[in-house]
Each structure stands twice: as structure tokens, then as C-alpha cells.
Amino acid sequence: MAPWPELENAHPNPSKFIEGASGPQSSAPAKDKEASKTNDSGTPVAKIELLPSYSSLVLIEEHTEGTDPWDLPELQDTGIKWSERDTKGKILCVFQGIGKFILLLGFLYLFVCSLDVLSSAFQLVGGKMAGQFFSNNSIMSNPVAGLVIGVLVTVMVQSSSTSSSIIVSMVASSLLTVRAAIPIIMGANIGTSITNTIVALMQAGDRNEFRRAFAGATVHDFFNWLSVLVLLPLEAATHYLELLTNLVLETFSFQNGEDAPDILKVITDPFTKLIIQLDKKIIQQIAMGDSAAQNKSLIKIWCQSISNVTEMNVTVPSPDNCTSPSYCWTDGIETWTLQNVTQKENIAKCQHIFVNFDLPDLAVGIILLIVSLLVLCGCLIMIVKLLGSVLRGQVATVIKKTLNTDFPFPFAWLTGYLAILVGAGMTFIVQSSSVFTSAMTPLIGIGVISIERAYPLTLGSNIGTTTTAILAALASPGSTLRSSLQIALCHFFFNISGILLWYPIPFTRLPIRLAKGLGNISAKYRWFAVFYLIFFFLLTPLTVFGLSLAGWPVLVGVGVPIILVVLLVLCLRMLQSRCPRILPLKLRDWNFLPSWMHSLKPWDNVISLATTCFQRRCCCCCRVCCRVCCMVCGCKCCRCSKCCRDLEEEEEEKEQDIPVKASGAFDNAVMNEECQDESKGQVEVLGMKALSSTTVF
């Protein structure tokens, strides 16, 4: 910044009149010191060279650029210290801590229950459609189509265990081979990672928390996508997962065992069953091709029923179909026999809210979807607030050191593998990888767990959810034991292969770097997080599925050029960052393309204009009332929203800490008045610029 011009009659010490100045300059020239001494002694000075002024806003920006946004924040305790409290204050503090802990457990319980209800809502909305995806056996032989079917079905039902059980049933019934089922299992592994990504969206209020939370959630996505990109072509070429699981099944003789322990369901089922109960067998029946199941409702009405076996006379096509020659007769027209007929009699209805409501599955699903998302959002906000108030000072320091500190040299490399085991054990206990990773997401957001430590915990969660599937497969009946166990082992070895690819060597941990990059983009343009979810978990799988229905030639003809363009862009980007000298001048950056093709700023402007009605920070009710008032009276400027505009202008003025030449900086009164006028003009101009460039994100 240029210094002020040299002026006569200037005040000898201007630094105290500059608001927001960085302080006195230690490197002042000697002639300035002499001039100051002369003036202090009373000798008149004809000319004094003032020191350059510095903007505190620039200093703040430089400091922000110098800090790493991924550094964990210091959770300092701003309250009263324990030693400074009296006896009454200490007792009150203890009871407050106990109350916060009980509230934390309560909100965590509601959070887990809302995830369960959310899964049921998704099954009501898209469960039958998911079953129809599986019933289309003509495209199951296409591994790419099988992959996207697994993604879509798991996203629709919000449960990888449900989609896996459907696959096991189809393999056991010979409707699907193990070779065709492996890509679907890979897709289910991708689809189950959307839950914690949705949870991360709830922390979009704070930019830094959202950066860490979204990166911690999407590190799971990137691991699954990268593993599929490598292992799906390898499996299609060599069938190594099928051969490996066959070898394991032939080597070990497995026997039917007990069902997997379901600890979390024992706690949550008493509450969730009061809200909704579903008959998940209907989805399996639709997938098996049962047309009658299409007209049945997924909402369970009768929870208790008895089966009565009675002997009845029934007709059969021929005497060969009779149960016994002694129980077979004809009346000249039809052949009759005596058979045992099982009749099901309903005794008691289920005790949930929607048992007596005559509503279609779609309506109930939408109601539950809205309510569960609201409860999920509210519980997550309260959990983050409670954790933020509890994890302060010494407690936060101990927890952060315990979770993020490595073992001493030379055993530091073992820390990550221990975290993998911890993640697998915790997932085995709660019986759900979605619950474990979703509960870990707010901890990543507030800075208790680093991204580097969350990555191995997530990998362990992937292992844990497959071990529970193996135990569940061991509890299967003899007819489906081999197929269900082979599917579970394929899922297990797929995750093990992915860990071997993307974890042991530090420079291969690409998911961490990619997740951090996406976190930075989403923190700057928060709408991009929603776009990422819709594009990668809905639009792309639906597009690939539609192309697969058209046949292999169409899929290859459209997909191969797109893949080549993506590879070309990636190679060019790497050359631009690593070896720009070997490229022509025009290709050393992306400026030769239109800005909307290489920058998100134009898209951000479009979205900001589209959402301009939500630009103000006043309450939604006030904004809606103002809009209605303007529509009624026909005015173009809404006066009733002046409070919102005034509030926003005050916040903008507070954020812009610009240096202002205060009154009294000059001995001359006329110059002081000119300085005040000039300062007011600068503030007004900057304020207008800030208001005109305000965006939603």
C-alpha cells in the first residue's frame, strides 16, 4: 500500500490515529527519528515524512492464507476454571456435566433410530423399484450394469444388508450366478457410503466444520470408487474373487451356526417398531419375479399369526399327482386326492403408528422421510453443540491425543492398523457401518478426529460390516448356506483387496487427498456437495443403467469416448502441475476454455441468482411475509424487510476492518474535515461493493 503524501503541518505521530494499524515500525529511518526529537523539543519542523499505513484487513487475510485449514482447532475452555469455583459452583458443574452426558446419549439414541426410520422410508419409496431392478435378469451378465444396479438399489433402500440378502436369495434360487452377483456386491459397497455423506451436509453452517466433516465422509466414497475402478476390470478378466472364495469353501467345512449378535437392534427396535414395521420379504419376492408381490404393501399389518394344517379334498391333474393310491379317486370329470392344506390365521395386529392408516406406501414413505430427516438434522445439531461444550480444555486435549497420536518410533506404522481393528470391532458391535461412520462424522467436523485417523477407522468399518455378513451367512439354512457364505466372502475379500491397494504405502492413500480437495471445493461452494451426491449416486448410475438396457454396443460407444476425455484431462492436469515446460504455452493453463468449463465461479453466480430470495439472513417467515406483501401491494421495493437489510449492512461493516484516518491526525482543522469526508466515502463505497457482491455461499 502506498504511503500518505508528504504534507506540511502533519501530526508527528500518525500511527496512533490509524485504526487497525499493525503497530509502530521498528525499521524507521534515522532522519525520521531526528525529526521527531526536534519536534518534541519545540523546534518547528517544516517537513516530516510519515510512515506508510498498513491495513489490518490485509494482515488478517495474509494470516488466513498462511494457516492450514486442515489443522485441528484448539478446543479451549472459555468458562470459569475449576480452581476458581466455590463449592456450590463445583456441584453445579458436576450436575451440568452429568446432564450433558445423559442428553448426549439421548440424542445419540434418537440419531441412530432416525437412521433406521430413514432406511425404512427409503424402502417404502423405492423398495419395489429396487426389486424390479433385480428382476431384470437380461442385463445382469453385464458387470457394469450390475455395479450400477447395486449402487442404485442400496441408495434406494439405504441398507447394504437388505440388498445383500436379496442377492443371496437370488443366487440360492439359481436366478443369479455368483459371477454376476460380485459386481452388484461392489455397487452395494459404494451405495452404503451415501448415509454419512448426507449426515455431513447437516454441518454446512460452519465453513471449517463442513470442510472437515464432508472430507471425512467422502473419504469412504473415494475408497470405494477407486477400489471398484481397479478391481472390477480385474475381476471381469480373471474372476479372482470367485476362484478365491471357491477355494476357501472347499478347504474349510462350514456348518450352520447361530445368528450374528444384534446388539444395536435390541436397543433401537422397541422404539422404531412403534413408528413403522416393514415386511422386507416382499422386496425379495419382487426380485424373484413374483408378480403377485407387486400389489402387496410393504407395511406390516399383522405381527402374530398361526398356521392350521387340515386335511382337505383337492383336485389334481392326474392320478400320478395323488398323495397315495388309496387316497385317490375320480368322479368321471376330475381327479381328487386328500392333502394337508396349511391355512394362515391372523391373530394380532402390529403396534405401530401406520397400522390403521389406509395410506399407500409412497405417502407413508414420504412422511417418514421428511420426519426422519428433520429429527436426524436436529439430533446432529444438538450432538455437535453438546460435544463442543463438553470437549473443551484438558478433556479435549486428552481425547485428541489418544485418538490422533501415533505409537513411538519405530512402531508408528502400527497405529493405522490398530485403528482398522478398532473400526472393525466397533462396527461389529453396532452391526452397521453406516451408523458407525455417521456417528464419527460430527467428531471429524468439530476437530476431535483428524482425516488421517478417520481413514483407517473407515476401512475397518468396511471390514466389520462384512464379518457380520459372514456370521449371518453361517446362520442360513442348508439350502442357501454355500451361496450366502460365498457372497459374504466375496464382499470381505473385495474390501481386503481395496485396503491392500490404498493404505499400506503412504503415497497410495489417494482417498485422503481427493477427499480434502473435495472438502475445500465444497467449503467454498456449498451447493457443490449436493451436486456431488446427485451426480455420483443418482445421475451417473441411472445413465449407465439406461445405456446398458440399450445393449453393449451403445454402452461402449458412449462410455469409451467419455472415459478417454476424462483420462486426457487428468493427464493434462498432471502435466500442468508437474512438468508445464513440456506443454505449449496455450495448454499450460485452462484459460483457453470458456470460464464456465474450468471454473465454478460462473456456476456459483447462476445459483446465487436463482436463490436470491434466500440471500438475506433474516428469518424465513419474515422473508415469505415480505414477498407476499410485495405481491399484494405491487411495490418493487419491500420496505418491511428493511430490518434484514440493516442487519446485513451492519454485519458487512463489522467484517470489513479497514484502516481509517481518524479525526485529529492533522493539526490543521480543514485537513481533518477533508480526511473525515474521505474516510466516510471509502466506507460507503466498500459497503456498496460488498452488498452488491454478496452471495449465498
GROMACS .gro file of N, CA, C and O in nm, residues 286-380:
model
  380
  286ILE      N    1  -4.041  -5.972  -0.515
  286ILE     CA    2  -4.043  -5.898  -0.642
  286ILE      C    3  -3.916  -5.926  -0.721
  286ILE      O    4  -3.920  -5.944  -0.844
  287ALA      N    5  -3.802  -5.930  -0.652
  287ALA     CA    6  -3.676  -5.959  -0.720
  287ALA      C    7  -3.674  -6.100  -0.776
  287ALA      O    8  -3.610  -6.126  -0.878
  288MET      N    9  -3.746  -6.192  -0.711
  288MET     CA   10  -3.752  -6.331  -0.758
  288MET      C   11  -3.851  -6.349  -0.872
  288MET      O   12  -3.864  -6.459  -0.926
  289GLY      N   13  -3.921  -6.241  -0.910
  289GLY     CA   14  -4.013  -6.248  -1.023
  289GLY      C   15  -4.156  -6.281  -0.986
  289GLY      O   16  -4.234  -6.320  -1.074
  290ASP      N   17  -4.195  -6.268  -0.861
  290ASP     CA   18  -4.331  -6.296  -0.818
  290ASP      C   19  -4.417  -6.174  -0.851
  290ASP      O   20  -4.406  -6.069  -0.787
  291SER      N   21  -4.505  -6.187  -0.948
  291SER     CA   22  -4.588  -6.074  -0.991
  291SER      C   23  -4.693  -6.038  -0.887
  291SER      O   24  -4.736  -5.923  -0.878
  292ALA      N   25  -4.736  -6.137  -0.807
  292ALA     CA   26  -4.838  -6.109  -0.706
  292ALA      C   27  -4.785  -6.018  -0.595
  292ALA      O   28  -4.861  -5.943  -0.533
  293ALA      N   29  -4.655  -6.022  -0.572
  293ALA     CA   30  -4.596  -5.940  -0.466
  293ALA      C   31  -4.595  -5.792  -0.502
  293ALA      O   32  -4.582  -5.707  -0.414
  294GLN      N   33  -4.610  -5.761  -0.630
  294GLN     CA   34  -4.606  -5.622  -0.673
  294GLN      C   35  -4.724  -5.543  -0.616
  294GLN      O   36  -4.714  -5.421  -0.594
  295ASN      N   37  -4.836  -5.611  -0.592
  295ASN     CA   38  -4.956  -5.543  -0.542
  295ASN      C   39  -4.966  -5.545  -0.390
  295ASN      O   40  -5.064  -5.494  -0.335
  296LYS      N   41  -4.871  -5.607  -0.323
  296LYS     CA   42  -4.874  -5.612  -0.178
  296LYS      C   43  -4.809  -5.488  -0.119
  296LYS      O   44  -4.724  -5.424  -0.180
  297SER      N   45  -4.848  -5.456   0.003
  297SER     CA   46  -4.791  -5.342   0.072
  297SER      C   47  -4.672  -5.386   0.157
  297SER      O   48  -4.673  -5.495   0.217
  298LEU      N   49  -4.570  -5.301   0.160
  298LEU     CA   50  -4.453  -5.329   0.243
  298LEU      C   51  -4.481  -5.308   0.392
  298LEU      O   52  -4.406  -5.358   0.476
  299ILE      N   53  -4.585  -5.233   0.424
  299ILE     CA   54  -4.616  -5.205   0.564
  299ILE      C   55  -4.678  -5.329   0.628
  299ILE      O   56  -4.778  -5.383   0.580
  300LYS      N   57  -4.616  -5.374   0.734
  300LYS     CA   58  -4.663  -5.495   0.801
  300LYS      C   59  -4.784  -5.460   0.887
  300LYS      O   60  -4.780  -5.367   0.968
  301ILE      N   61  -4.895  -5.537   0.868
  301ILE     CA   62  -5.019  -5.513   0.942
  301ILE      C   63  -5.034  -5.614   1.056
  301ILE      O   64  -5.065  -5.577   1.168
  302TRP      N   65  -5.012  -5.743   1.024
  302TRP     CA   66  -5.031  -5.849   1.124
  302TRP      C   67  -4.895  -5.899   1.171
  302TRP      O   68  -4.812  -5.941   1.091
  303CYS      N   69  -4.874  -5.893   1.300
  303CYS     CA   70  -4.746  -5.936   1.357
  303CYS      C   71  -4.753  -6.076   1.419
  303CYS      O   72  -4.649  -6.139   1.438
  304GLN      N   73  -4.872  -6.122   1.453
  304GLN     CA   74  -4.887  -6.256   1.508
  304GLN      C   75  -4.990  -6.333   1.427
  304GLN      O   76  -5.099  -6.282   1.399
  305SER      N   77  -4.954  -6.454   1.392
  305SER     CA   78  -5.045  -6.540   1.315
  305SER      C   79  -5.012  -6.685   1.346
  305SER      O   80  -4.901  -6.717   1.390
  306ILE      N   81  -5.109  -6.771   1.325
  306ILE     CA   82  -5.089  -6.914   1.346
  306ILE      C   83  -5.124  -6.986   1.217
  306ILE      O   84  -5.204  -6.938   1.135
  307SER      N   85  -5.063  -7.102   1.201
  307SER     CA   86  -5.087  -7.183   1.081
  307SER      C   87  -5.161  -7.310   1.123
  307SER      O   88  -5.113  -7.384   1.211
  308ASN      N   89  -5.275  -7.334   1.061
  308ASN     CA   90  -5.354  -7.454   1.087
  308ASN      C   91  -5.341  -7.549   0.969
  308ASN      O   92  -5.361  -7.510   0.853
  309VAL      N   93  -5.307  -7.674   0.999
  309VAL     CA   94  -5.293  -7.777   0.896
  309VAL      C   95  -5.416  -7.867   0.902
  309VAL      O   96  -5.443  -7.931   1.006
  310THR      N   97  -5.491  -7.872   0.794
  310THR     CA   98  -5.613  -7.954   0.787
  310THR      C   99  -5.609  -8.040   0.662
  310THR      O  100  -5.545  -8.005   0.562
  311GLU      N  101  -5.679  -8.155   0.669
  311GLU     CA  102  -5.690  -8.243   0.553
  311GLU      C  103  -5.810  -8.200   0.470
  311GLU      O  104  -5.920  -8.185   0.522
  312MET      N  105  -5.786  -8.182   0.343
  312MET     CA  106  -5.892  -8.136   0.253
  312MET      C  107  -5.885  -8.213   0.123
  312MET      O  108  -5.778  -8.262   0.081
  313ASN      N  109  -6.001  -8.225   0.060
  313ASN     CA  110  -6.008  -8.286  -0.072
  313ASN      C  111  -5.976  -8.181  -0.177
  313ASN      O  112  -6.041  -8.075  -0.182
  314VAL      N  113  -5.877  -8.211  -0.259
  314VAL     CA  114  -5.836  -8.117  -0.363
  314VAL      C  115  -5.827  -8.191  -0.495
  314VAL      O  116  -5.812  -8.314  -0.500
  315THR      N  117  -5.838  -8.115  -0.603
  315THR     CA  118  -5.828  -8.173  -0.736
  315THR      C  119  -5.683  -8.170  -0.782
  315THR      O  120  -5.607  -8.079  -0.749
  316VAL      N  121  -5.645  -8.272  -0.860
  316VAL     CA  122  -5.509  -8.282  -0.915
  316VAL      C  123  -5.521  -8.310  -1.064
  316VAL      O  124  -5.625  -8.360  -1.112
  317PRO      N  125  -5.418  -8.280  -1.142
  317PRO     CA  126  -5.429  -8.301  -1.287
  317PRO      C  127  -5.447  -8.446  -1.328
  317PRO      O  128  -5.520  -8.476  -1.422
  318SER      N  129  -5.380  -8.539  -1.258
  318SER     CA  130  -5.386  -8.680  -1.297
  318SER      C  131  -5.364  -8.767  -1.174
  318SER      O  132  -5.321  -8.717  -1.068
  319PRO      N  133  -5.391  -8.897  -1.182
  319PRO     CA  134  -5.368  -8.986  -1.067
  319PRO      C  135  -5.223  -8.990  -1.023
  319PRO      O  136  -5.195  -9.026  -0.907
  320ASP      N  137  -5.132  -8.957  -1.113
  320ASP     CA  138  -4.990  -8.957  -1.073
  320ASP      C  139  -4.959  -8.851  -0.968
  320ASP      O  140  -4.858  -8.860  -0.897
  321ASN      N  141  -5.040  -8.749  -0.959
  321ASN     CA  142  -5.018  -8.641  -0.862
  321ASN      C  143  -5.084  -8.666  -0.727
  321ASN      O  144  -5.076  -8.580  -0.639
  322CYS      N  145  -5.146  -8.778  -0.711
  322CYS     CA  146  -5.212  -8.809  -0.584
  322CYS      C  147  -5.108  -8.838  -0.476
  322CYS      O  148  -4.997  -8.886  -0.504
  323THR      N  149  -5.145  -8.811  -0.353
  323THR     CA  150  -5.053  -8.837  -0.242
  323THR      C  151  -5.034  -8.986  -0.219
  323THR      O  152  -4.926  -9.029  -0.176
  324SER      N  153  -5.138  -9.064  -0.248
  324SER     CA  154  -5.130  -9.210  -0.231
  324SER      C  155  -5.240  -9.273  -0.316
  324SER      O  156  -5.348  -9.213  -0.332
  325PRO      N  157  -5.216  -9.390  -0.370
  325PRO     CA  158  -5.323  -9.453  -0.450
  325PRO      C  159  -5.451  -9.479  -0.370
  325PRO      O  160  -5.561  -9.477  -0.424
  326SER      N  161  -5.434  -9.502  -0.238
  326SER     CA  162  -5.553  -9.527  -0.157
  326SER      C  163  -5.634  -9.400  -0.132
  326SER      O  164  -5.752  -9.408  -0.096
  327TYR      N  165  -5.568  -9.284  -0.151
  327TYR     CA  166  -5.639  -9.157  -0.132
  327TYR      C  167  -5.661  -9.086  -0.266
  327TYR      O  168  -5.653  -8.965  -0.275
  328CYS      N  169  -5.692  -9.161  -0.366
  328CYS     CA  170  -5.710  -9.103  -0.499
  328CYS      C  171  -5.838  -9.161  -0.560
  328CYS      O  172  -5.859  -9.283  -0.560
  329TRP      N  173  -5.923  -9.077  -0.614
  329TRP     CA  174  -6.046  -9.122  -0.679
  329TRP      C  175  -6.087  -9.021  -0.784
  329TRP      O  176  -6.040  -8.906  -0.786
  330THR      N  177  -6.173  -9.063  -0.872
  330THR     CA  178  -6.224  -8.978  -0.980
  330THR      C  179  -6.375  -8.981  -0.977
  330THR      O  180  -6.437  -9.080  -0.938
  331ASP      N  181  -6.434  -8.872  -1.023
  331ASP     CA  182  -6.580  -8.865  -1.033
  331ASP      C  183  -6.625  -8.861  -1.177
  331ASP      O  184  -6.736  -8.816  -1.208
  332GLY      N  185  -6.536  -8.905  -1.267
  332GLY     CA  186  -6.568  -8.905  -1.409
  332GLY      C  187  -6.523  -8.780  -1.481
  332GLY      O  188  -6.505  -8.781  -1.602
  333ILE      N  189  -6.504  -8.674  -1.407
  333ILE     CA  190  -6.463  -8.547  -1.469
  333ILE      C  191  -6.326  -8.503  -1.416
  333ILE      O  192  -6.236  -8.471  -1.492
  334GLU      N  193  -6.310  -8.507  -1.283
  334GLU     CA  194  -6.187  -8.460  -1.220
  334GLU      C  195  -6.131  -8.568  -1.130
  334GLU      O  196  -6.202  -8.657  -1.084
  335THR      N  197  -5.999  -8.555  -1.105
  335THR     CA  198  -5.931  -8.647  -1.014
  335THR      C  199  -5.912  -8.579  -0.880
  335THR      O  200  -5.865  -8.465  -0.873
  336TRP      N  201  -5.949  -8.651  -0.774
  336TRP     CA  202  -5.942  -8.595  -0.639
  336TRP      C  203  -5.843  -8.674  -0.555
  336TRP      O  204  -5.818  -8.792  -0.578
  337THR      N  205  -5.787  -8.600  -0.455
  337THR     CA  206  -5.699  -8.665  -0.359
  337THR      C  207  -5.711  -8.593  -0.225
  337THR      O  208  -5.769  -8.483  -0.217
  338LEU      N  209  -5.656  -8.655  -0.122
  338LEU     CA  210  -5.660  -8.597   0.013
  338LEU      C  211  -5.522  -8.540   0.046
  338LEU      O  212  -5.422  -8.613   0.043
  339GLN      N  213  -5.517  -8.413   0.075
  339GLN     CA  214  -5.389  -8.345   0.104
  339GLN      C  215  -5.401  -8.261   0.231
  339GLN      O  216  -5.509  -8.219   0.270
  340ASN      N  217  -5.285  -8.239   0.292
  340ASN     CA  218  -5.276  -8.149   0.406
  340ASN      C  219  -5.262  -8.005   0.355
  340ASN      O  220  -5.168  -7.973   0.283
  341VAL      N  221  -5.353  -7.920   0.392
  341VAL     CA  222  -5.354  -7.781   0.347
  341VAL      C  223  -5.327  -7.691   0.468
  341VAL      O  224  -5.393  -7.705   0.572
  342THR      N  225  -5.231  -7.601   0.450
  342THR     CA  226  -5.194  -7.509   0.558
  342THR      C  227  -5.270  -7.377   0.539
  342THR      O  228  -5.262  -7.315   0.433
  343GLN      N  229  -5.340  -7.338   0.639
  343GLN     CA  230  -5.414  -7.213   0.637
  343GLN      C  231  -5.357  -7.120   0.744
  343GLN      O  232  -5.338  -7.160   0.859
  344LYS      N  233  -5.331  -6.995   0.704
  344LYS     CA  234  -5.272  -6.895   0.795
  344LYS      C  235  -5.383  -6.809   0.852
  344LYS      O  236  -5.464  -6.752   0.779
  345GLU      N  237  -5.386  -6.799   0.983
  345GLU     CA  238  -5.488  -6.720   1.050
  345GLU      C  239  -5.420  -6.609   1.130
  345GLU      O  240  -5.332  -6.635   1.213
  346ASN      N  241  -5.460  -6.485   1.101
  346ASN     CA  242  -5.403  -6.370   1.171
  346ASN      C  243  -5.466  -6.353   1.308
  346ASN      O  244  -5.588  -6.364   1.323
  347ILE      N  245  -5.381  -6.324   1.407
  347ILE     CA  246  -5.429  -6.313   1.545
  347ILE      C  247  -5.423  -6.170   1.596
  347ILE      O  248  -5.523  -6.115   1.644
  348ALA      N  249  -5.305  -6.106   1.587
  348ALA     CA  250  -5.287  -5.973   1.647
  348ALA      C  251  -5.220  -5.881   1.547
  348ALA      O  252  -5.129  -5.922   1.472
  349LYS      N  253  -5.265  -5.756   1.547
  349LYS     CA  254  -5.205  -5.656   1.460
  349LYS      C  255  -5.077  -5.601   1.522
  349LYS      O  256  -5.054  -5.611   1.643
  350CYS      N  257  -4.996  -5.541   1.436
  350CYS     CA  258  -4.874  -5.475   1.484
  350CYS      C  259  -4.911  -5.346   1.557
  350CYS      O  260  -5.017  -5.287   1.533
  351GLN      N  261  -4.821  -5.303   1.643
  351GLN     CA  262  -4.847  -5.184   1.725
  351GLN      C  263  -4.760  -5.068   1.679
  351GLN      O  264  -4.677  -5.017   1.754
  352HIS      N  265  -4.777  -5.027   1.553
  352HIS     CA  266  -4.706  -4.908   1.507
  352HIS      C  267  -4.806  -4.803   1.459
  352HIS      O  268  -4.927  -4.829   1.449
  353ILE      N  269  -4.757  -4.684   1.431
  353ILE     CA  270  -4.843  -4.569   1.407
  353ILE      C  271  -4.931  -4.588   1.285
  353ILE      O  272  -5.050  -4.553   1.285
  354PHE      N  273  -4.877  -4.646   1.178
  354PHE     CA  274  -4.947  -4.650   1.049
  354PHE      C  275  -5.024  -4.780   1.027
  354PHE      O  276  -5.064  -4.809   0.914
  355VAL      N  277  -5.048  -4.858   1.134
  355VAL     CA  278  -5.113  -4.987   1.114
  355VAL      C  279  -5.260  -4.970   1.074
  355VAL      O  280  -5.313  -5.052   0.998
  356ASN      N  281  -5.324  -4.866   1.121
  356ASN     CA  282  -5.466  -4.846   1.090
  356ASN      C  283  -5.489  -4.735   0.986
  356ASN      O  284  -5.603  -4.696   0.963
  357PHE      N  285  -5.382  -4.683   0.928
  357PHE     CA  286  -5.395  -4.580   0.826
  357PHE      C  287  -5.403  -4.647   0.689
  357PHE      O  288  -5.319  -4.731   0.655
  358ASP      N  289  -5.503  -4.608   0.613
  358ASP     CA  290  -5.517  -4.664   0.478
  358ASP      C  291  -5.445  -4.572   0.378
  358ASP      O  292  -5.506  -4.507   0.293
  359LEU      N  293  -5.313  -4.568   0.390
  359LEU     CA  294  -5.231  -4.483   0.304
  359LEU      C  295  -5.142  -4.570   0.217
  359LEU      O  296  -5.095  -4.676   0.260
  360PRO      N  297  -5.114  -4.527   0.094
  360PRO     CA  298  -5.021  -4.604   0.010
  360PRO      C  299  -4.879  -4.597   0.064
  360PRO      O  300  -4.844  -4.509   0.143
  361ASP      N  301  -4.797  -4.691   0.019
  361ASP     CA  302  -4.659  -4.698   0.066
  361ASP      C  303  -4.583  -4.570   0.035
  361ASP      O  304  -4.500  -4.525   0.116
  362LEU      N  305  -4.608  -4.509  -0.081
  362LEU     CA  306  -4.535  -4.389  -0.120
  362LEU      C  307  -4.565  -4.273  -0.025
  362LEU      O  308  -4.473  -4.201   0.016
  363ALA      N  309  -4.692  -4.257   0.014
  363ALA     CA  310  -4.728  -4.147   0.104
  363ALA      C  311  -4.665  -4.166   0.241
  363ALA      O  312  -4.609  -4.072   0.299
  364VAL      N  313  -4.672  -4.289   0.293
  364VAL     CA  314  -4.610  -4.315   0.424
  364VAL      C  315  -4.460  -4.296   0.416
  364VAL      O  316  -4.397  -4.241   0.508
  365GLY      N  317  -4.399  -4.339   0.305
  365GLY     CA  318  -4.255  -4.323   0.288
  365GLY      C  319  -4.212  -4.178   0.285
  365GLY      O  320  -4.111  -4.140   0.345
  366ILE      N  321  -4.289  -4.094   0.217
  366ILE     CA  322  -4.255  -3.951   0.210
  366ILE      C  323  -4.269  -3.886   0.347
  366ILE      O  324  -4.185  -3.805   0.389
  367ILE      N  325  -4.376  -3.922   0.420
  367ILE     CA  326  -4.395  -3.866   0.555
  367ILE      C  327  -4.277  -3.904   0.645
  367ILE      O  328  -4.219  -3.820   0.714
  368LEU      N  329  -4.242  -4.033   0.645
  368LEU     CA  330  -4.131  -4.078   0.729
  368LEU      C  331  -3.998  -4.019   0.684
  368LEU      O  332  -3.911  -3.991   0.767
  369LEU      N  333  -3.982  -3.999   0.554
  369LEU     CA  334  -3.857  -3.942   0.502
  369LEU      C  335  -3.838  -3.800   0.554
  369LEU      O  336  -3.729  -3.763   0.601
  370ILE      N  337  -3.945  -3.720   0.548
  370ILE     CA  338  -3.936  -3.581   0.595
  370ILE      C  339  -3.912  -3.576   0.746
  370ILE      O  340  -3.823  -3.504   0.795
  371VAL      N  341  -3.989  -3.655   0.820
  371VAL     CA  342  -3.976  -3.652   0.966
  371VAL      C  343  -3.839  -3.702   1.010
  371VAL      O  344  -3.774  -3.643   1.098
  372SER      N  345  -3.793  -3.813   0.951
  372SER     CA  346  -3.664  -3.869   0.992
  372SER      C  347  -3.549  -3.776   0.958
  372SER      O  348  -3.453  -3.765   1.036
  373LEU      N  349  -3.558  -3.706   0.845
  373LEU     CA  350  -3.452  -3.611   0.811
  373LEU      C  351  -3.451  -3.493   0.907
  373LEU      O  352  -3.344  -3.444   0.947
  374LEU      N  353  -3.570  -3.446   0.946
  374LEU     CA  354  -3.576  -3.337   1.044
  374LEU      C  355  -3.520  -3.380   1.179
  374LEU      O  356  -3.443  -3.306   1.242
  375VAL      N  357  -3.558  -3.500   1.224
  375VAL     CA  358  -3.506  -3.550   1.352
  375VAL      C  359  -3.356  -3.572   1.343
  375VAL      O  360  -3.281  -3.540   1.436
  376LEU      N  361  -3.312  -3.627   1.228
  376LEU     CA  362  -3.168  -3.651   1.209
  376LEU      C  363  -3.090  -3.521   1.215
  376LEU      O  364  -2.986  -3.511   1.281
  377CYS      N  365  -3.142  -3.419   1.147
  377CYS     CA  366  -3.075  -3.288   1.145
  377CYS      C  367  -3.073  -3.227   1.285
  377CYS      O  368  -2.969  -3.178   1.331
  378GLY      N  369  -3.188  -3.230   1.354
  378GLY     CA  370  -3.194  -3.172   1.488
  378GLY      C  371  -3.103  -3.244   1.586
  378GLY      O  372  -3.033  -3.180   1.666
  379CYS      N  373  -3.103  -3.378   1.582
  379CYS     CA  374  -3.016  -3.454   1.672
  379CYS      C  375  -2.869  -3.426   1.643
  379CYS      O  376  -2.788  -3.413   1.736
  380LEU      N  377  -2.835  -3.416   1.516
  380LEU     CA  378  -2.695  -3.392   1.482
  380LEU      C  379  -2.651  -3.254   1.530
  380LEU      O  380  -2.539  -3.237   1.581
   0.00000   0.00000   0.00000
